[in-house]
Short mmCIF file of C-alpha atoms in Angstrom, two decimals:
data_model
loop_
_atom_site.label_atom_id
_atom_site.label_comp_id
_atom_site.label_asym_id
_atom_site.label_seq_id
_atom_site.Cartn_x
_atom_site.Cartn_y
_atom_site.Cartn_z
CA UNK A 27 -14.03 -5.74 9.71
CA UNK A 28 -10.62 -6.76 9.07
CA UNK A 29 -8.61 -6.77 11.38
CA UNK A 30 -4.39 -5.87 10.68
CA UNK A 31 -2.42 -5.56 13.50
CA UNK A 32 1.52 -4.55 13.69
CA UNK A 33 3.46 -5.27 16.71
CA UNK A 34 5.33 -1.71 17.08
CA UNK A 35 3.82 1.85 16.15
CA UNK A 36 8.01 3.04 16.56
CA UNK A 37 11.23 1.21 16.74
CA UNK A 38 14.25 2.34 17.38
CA UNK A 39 17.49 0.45 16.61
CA UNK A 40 21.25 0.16 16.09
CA UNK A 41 23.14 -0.46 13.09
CA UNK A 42 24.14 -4.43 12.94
CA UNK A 43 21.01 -5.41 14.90
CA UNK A 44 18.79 -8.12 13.92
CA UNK A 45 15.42 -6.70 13.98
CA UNK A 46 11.88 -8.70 14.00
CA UNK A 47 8.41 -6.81 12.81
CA UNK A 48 5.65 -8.65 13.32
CA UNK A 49 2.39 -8.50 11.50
CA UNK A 50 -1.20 -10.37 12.28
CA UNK A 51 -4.62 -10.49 10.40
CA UNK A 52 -7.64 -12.09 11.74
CA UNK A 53 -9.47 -12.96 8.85
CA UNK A 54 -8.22 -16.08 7.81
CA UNK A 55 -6.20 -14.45 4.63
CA UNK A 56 -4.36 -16.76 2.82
CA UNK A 57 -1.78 -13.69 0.82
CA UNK A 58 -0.13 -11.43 3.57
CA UNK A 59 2.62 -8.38 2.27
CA UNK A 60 5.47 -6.64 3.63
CA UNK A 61 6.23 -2.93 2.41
CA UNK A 62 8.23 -0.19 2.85
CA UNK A 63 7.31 3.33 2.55
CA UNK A 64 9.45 6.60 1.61
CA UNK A 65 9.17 9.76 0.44
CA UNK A 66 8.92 10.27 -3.25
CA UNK A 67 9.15 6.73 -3.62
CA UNK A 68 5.17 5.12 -2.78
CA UNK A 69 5.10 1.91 -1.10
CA UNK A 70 7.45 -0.78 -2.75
CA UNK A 71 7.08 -4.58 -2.14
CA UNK A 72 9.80 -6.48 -0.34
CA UNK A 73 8.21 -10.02 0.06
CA UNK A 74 5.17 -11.74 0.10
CA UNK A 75 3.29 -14.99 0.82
CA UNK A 76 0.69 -16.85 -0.26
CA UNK A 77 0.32 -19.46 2.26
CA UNK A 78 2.08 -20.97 5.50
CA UNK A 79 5.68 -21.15 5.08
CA UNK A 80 5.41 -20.19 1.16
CA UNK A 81 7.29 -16.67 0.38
CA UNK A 82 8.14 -14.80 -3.22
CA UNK A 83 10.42 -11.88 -3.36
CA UNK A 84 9.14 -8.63 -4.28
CA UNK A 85 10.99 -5.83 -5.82
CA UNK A 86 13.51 -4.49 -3.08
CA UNK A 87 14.12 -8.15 -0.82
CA UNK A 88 17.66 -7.37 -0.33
CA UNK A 89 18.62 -7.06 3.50
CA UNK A 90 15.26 -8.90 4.55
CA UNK A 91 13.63 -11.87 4.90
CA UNK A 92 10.35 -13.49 6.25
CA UNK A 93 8.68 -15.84 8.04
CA UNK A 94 5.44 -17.58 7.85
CA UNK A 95 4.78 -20.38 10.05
CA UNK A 96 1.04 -19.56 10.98
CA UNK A 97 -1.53 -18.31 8.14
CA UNK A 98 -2.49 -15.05 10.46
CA UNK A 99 1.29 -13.96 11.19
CA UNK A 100 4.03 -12.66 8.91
CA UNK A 101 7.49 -11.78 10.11
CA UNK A 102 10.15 -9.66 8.20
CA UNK A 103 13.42 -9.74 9.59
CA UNK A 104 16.34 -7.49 9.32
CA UNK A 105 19.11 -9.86 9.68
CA UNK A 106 21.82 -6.78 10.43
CA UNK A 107 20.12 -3.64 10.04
CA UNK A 108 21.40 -0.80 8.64
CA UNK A 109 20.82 2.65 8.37
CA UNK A 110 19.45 2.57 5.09
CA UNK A 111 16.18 0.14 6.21
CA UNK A 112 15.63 3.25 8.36
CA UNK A 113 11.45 3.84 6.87
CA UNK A 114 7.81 3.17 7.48
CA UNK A 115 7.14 -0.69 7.07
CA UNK A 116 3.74 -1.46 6.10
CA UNK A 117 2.00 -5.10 6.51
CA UNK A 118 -1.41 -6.12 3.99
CA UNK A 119 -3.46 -8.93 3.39
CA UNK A 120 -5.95 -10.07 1.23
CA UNK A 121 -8.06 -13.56 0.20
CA UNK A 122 -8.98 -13.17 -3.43
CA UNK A 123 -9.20 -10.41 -5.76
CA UNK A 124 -6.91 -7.16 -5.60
CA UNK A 125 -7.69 -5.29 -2.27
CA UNK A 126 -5.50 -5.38 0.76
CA UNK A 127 -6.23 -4.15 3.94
CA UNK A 128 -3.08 -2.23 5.44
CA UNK A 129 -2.07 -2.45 9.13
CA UNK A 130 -1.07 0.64 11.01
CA UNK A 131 2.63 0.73 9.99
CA UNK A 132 5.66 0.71 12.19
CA UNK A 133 8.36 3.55 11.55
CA UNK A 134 11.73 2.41 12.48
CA UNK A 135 15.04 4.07 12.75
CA UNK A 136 18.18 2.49 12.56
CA UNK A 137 20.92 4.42 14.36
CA UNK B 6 8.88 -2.15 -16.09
CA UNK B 7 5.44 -1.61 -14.45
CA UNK B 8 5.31 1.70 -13.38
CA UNK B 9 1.90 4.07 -11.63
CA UNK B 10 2.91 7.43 -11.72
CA UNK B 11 0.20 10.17 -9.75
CA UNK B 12 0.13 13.84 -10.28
CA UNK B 13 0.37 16.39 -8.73
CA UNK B 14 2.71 15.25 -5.89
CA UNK B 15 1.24 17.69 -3.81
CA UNK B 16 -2.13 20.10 -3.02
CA UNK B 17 -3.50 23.13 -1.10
CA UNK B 18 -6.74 23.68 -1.38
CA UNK B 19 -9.28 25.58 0.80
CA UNK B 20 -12.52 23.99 2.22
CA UNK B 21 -15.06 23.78 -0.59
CA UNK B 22 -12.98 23.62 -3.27
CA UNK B 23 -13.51 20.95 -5.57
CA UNK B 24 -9.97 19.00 -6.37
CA UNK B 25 -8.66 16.15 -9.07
CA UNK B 26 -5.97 13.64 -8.53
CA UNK B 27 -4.63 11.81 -11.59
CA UNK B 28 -3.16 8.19 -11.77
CA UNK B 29 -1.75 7.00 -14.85
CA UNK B 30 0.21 3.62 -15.18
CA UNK B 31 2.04 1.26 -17.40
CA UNK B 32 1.89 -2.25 -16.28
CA UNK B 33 1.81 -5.59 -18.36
CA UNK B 34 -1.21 -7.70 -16.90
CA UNK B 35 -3.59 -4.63 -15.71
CA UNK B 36 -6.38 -6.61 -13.31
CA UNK B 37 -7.21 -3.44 -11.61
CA UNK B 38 -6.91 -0.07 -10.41
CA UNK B 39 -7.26 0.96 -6.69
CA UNK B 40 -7.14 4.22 -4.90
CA UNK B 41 -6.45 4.68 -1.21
CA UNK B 42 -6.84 6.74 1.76
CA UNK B 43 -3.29 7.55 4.19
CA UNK B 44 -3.68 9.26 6.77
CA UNK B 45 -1.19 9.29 9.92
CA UNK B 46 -1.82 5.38 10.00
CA UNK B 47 -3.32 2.26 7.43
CA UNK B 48 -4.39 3.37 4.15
CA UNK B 49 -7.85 3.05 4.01
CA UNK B 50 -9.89 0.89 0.96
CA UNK B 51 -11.61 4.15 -1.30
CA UNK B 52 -12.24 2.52 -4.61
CA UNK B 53 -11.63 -0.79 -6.87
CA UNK B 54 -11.80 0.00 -10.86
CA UNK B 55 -12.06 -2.65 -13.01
CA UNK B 56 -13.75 -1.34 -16.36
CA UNK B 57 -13.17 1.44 -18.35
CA UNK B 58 -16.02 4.09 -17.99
CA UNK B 59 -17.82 3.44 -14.96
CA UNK B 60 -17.80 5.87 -12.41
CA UNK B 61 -17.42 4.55 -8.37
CA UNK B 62 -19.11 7.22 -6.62
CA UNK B 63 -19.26 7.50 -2.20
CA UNK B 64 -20.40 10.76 -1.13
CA UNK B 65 -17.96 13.48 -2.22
CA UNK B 66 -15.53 11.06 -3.59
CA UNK B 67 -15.78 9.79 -7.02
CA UNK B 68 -13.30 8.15 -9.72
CA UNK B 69 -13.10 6.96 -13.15
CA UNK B 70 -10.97 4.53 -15.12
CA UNK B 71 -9.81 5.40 -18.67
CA UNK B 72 -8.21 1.34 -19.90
CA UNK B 73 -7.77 2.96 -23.52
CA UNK B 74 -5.54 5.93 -22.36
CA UNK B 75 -4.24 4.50 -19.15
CA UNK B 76 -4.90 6.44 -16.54
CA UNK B 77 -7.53 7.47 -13.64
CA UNK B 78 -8.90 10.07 -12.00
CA UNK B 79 -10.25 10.70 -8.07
CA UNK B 80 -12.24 13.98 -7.69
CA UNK B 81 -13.41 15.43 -4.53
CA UNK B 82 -15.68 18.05 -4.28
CA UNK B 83 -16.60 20.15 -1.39
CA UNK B 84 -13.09 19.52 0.26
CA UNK B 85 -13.44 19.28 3.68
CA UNK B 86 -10.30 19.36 6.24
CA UNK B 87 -10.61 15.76 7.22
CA UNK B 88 -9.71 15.14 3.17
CA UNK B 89 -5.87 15.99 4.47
CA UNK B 90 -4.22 12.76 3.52
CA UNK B 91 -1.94 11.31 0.92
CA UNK B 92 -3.92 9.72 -1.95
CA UNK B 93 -2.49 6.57 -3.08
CA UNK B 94 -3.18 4.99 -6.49
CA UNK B 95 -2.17 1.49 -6.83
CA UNK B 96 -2.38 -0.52 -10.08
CA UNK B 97 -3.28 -4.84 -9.91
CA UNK B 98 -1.12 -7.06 -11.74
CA UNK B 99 -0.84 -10.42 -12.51
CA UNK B 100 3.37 -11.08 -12.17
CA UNK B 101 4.60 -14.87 -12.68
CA UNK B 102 1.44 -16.19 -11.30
CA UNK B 103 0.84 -13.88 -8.50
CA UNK B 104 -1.73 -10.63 -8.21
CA UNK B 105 0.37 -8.27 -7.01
CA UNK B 106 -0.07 -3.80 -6.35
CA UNK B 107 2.22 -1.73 -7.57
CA UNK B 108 1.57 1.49 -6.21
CA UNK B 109 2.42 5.19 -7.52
CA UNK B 110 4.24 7.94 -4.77
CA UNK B 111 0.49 9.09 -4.05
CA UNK B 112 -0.71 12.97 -4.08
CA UNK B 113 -0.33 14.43 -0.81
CA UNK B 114 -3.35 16.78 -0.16
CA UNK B 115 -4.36 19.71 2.36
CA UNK B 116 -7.39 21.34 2.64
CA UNK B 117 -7.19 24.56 5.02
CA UNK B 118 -10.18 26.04 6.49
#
């Protein structure tokens, strides 16, 4: 089974921190995903990569960015966070093909 | 722009009932069409469509793919109250080189006893 694994189930922060989630797979996956969930909105795509220390934007990258230095862990920072990042971040991987396997999530409120 | 819209947003049903969710999408690049599971955690793997016609079938869960008109369906039948979840549809693309999911607001459903 594969294994996704998020570092925080809840995080609470302040406005202006800089905020690290961390996300690990087990199965040797070379494509790993950051999202954000909302309601009405489905899961959107903020970055991706597609090997160690290779990352593409997604749709909403603004106020993020990643990090990638091992194949089974991918970071998103918040550089200064802000109330509006305040949502449940979702972490995927996959090898080939289309389906990703989903960690558990981490909700996070920015204060 | 690539869009997956799902209908309804939202379900009550009572235990037995049958139920269908509806996914229909406009993407450039169409690879394939996946449906999901969300509970209070991961979304869960249900089904991978890749052909119009064929239906994907695991016990009381089915679904369909229509390529011509766009869309798919998920049917349930014999809801059961561990089928409370949010459904998500999620549409595979090919986007400068990469195989990406865009994914639609997903049908939130509860069965009650």
């Amino acid at each position: 089974d594969v294994k996704v694994t998020q570092s925080s189930r809840y995080l609470v922060k302040r406005t202006g921190e800089k905020v690290f989630l961390e996300c690990v797979q087990d199965m040797d996956h070379e494509n790993m995903f950051w999202y954000r969930q909302d309601p009405g909105l489905g899961l959107r795509l903020i970055y991706f990569s597609y090997d160690v220390k290779m990352k593409e934007k997604g749709d909403i990258p603004e106020g993020y960015s990643v990090s990638r230095e091992k194949k089974e862990r991918f970071s998103l920072i918040l550089e200064s966070a802000s109330t509006n990042q305040t949502s449940m971040y979702l972490c995927a991987s996959k090898r080939d093909g289309n389906e990703q396997f989903f960690g558990p999530g981490t909700r996070l409120t920015v204060l | 722009e690539d869009k997956v819209v799902q209908s309804p947003l939202s379900l009550v049903v009572h235990e037995g009932d049958t139920v269908t969710l509806n996914c229909s999408y406009e993407v450039t690049n169409f690879r394939s069409l996946l449906w999901y599971k969300q509970e209070k955690k991961a979304p869960t793997f249900l089904f991978m469509l890749t052909s119009s016609g064929i239906e994907k079938k695991s016990g009381r869960l089915s679904s369909i793919l229509d390529k011509k008109e766009l869309f798919s369906i998920l049917n349930i039948t014999a809801t059961q109250t561990g089928d409370s979840a949010i459904y998500l549809c999620a549409v595979g693309i090919v986007n400068t080189g990469f195989q990406k999911l865009v994914f639609g607001t997903g049908t939130r459903l509860l069965v009650s006893p």
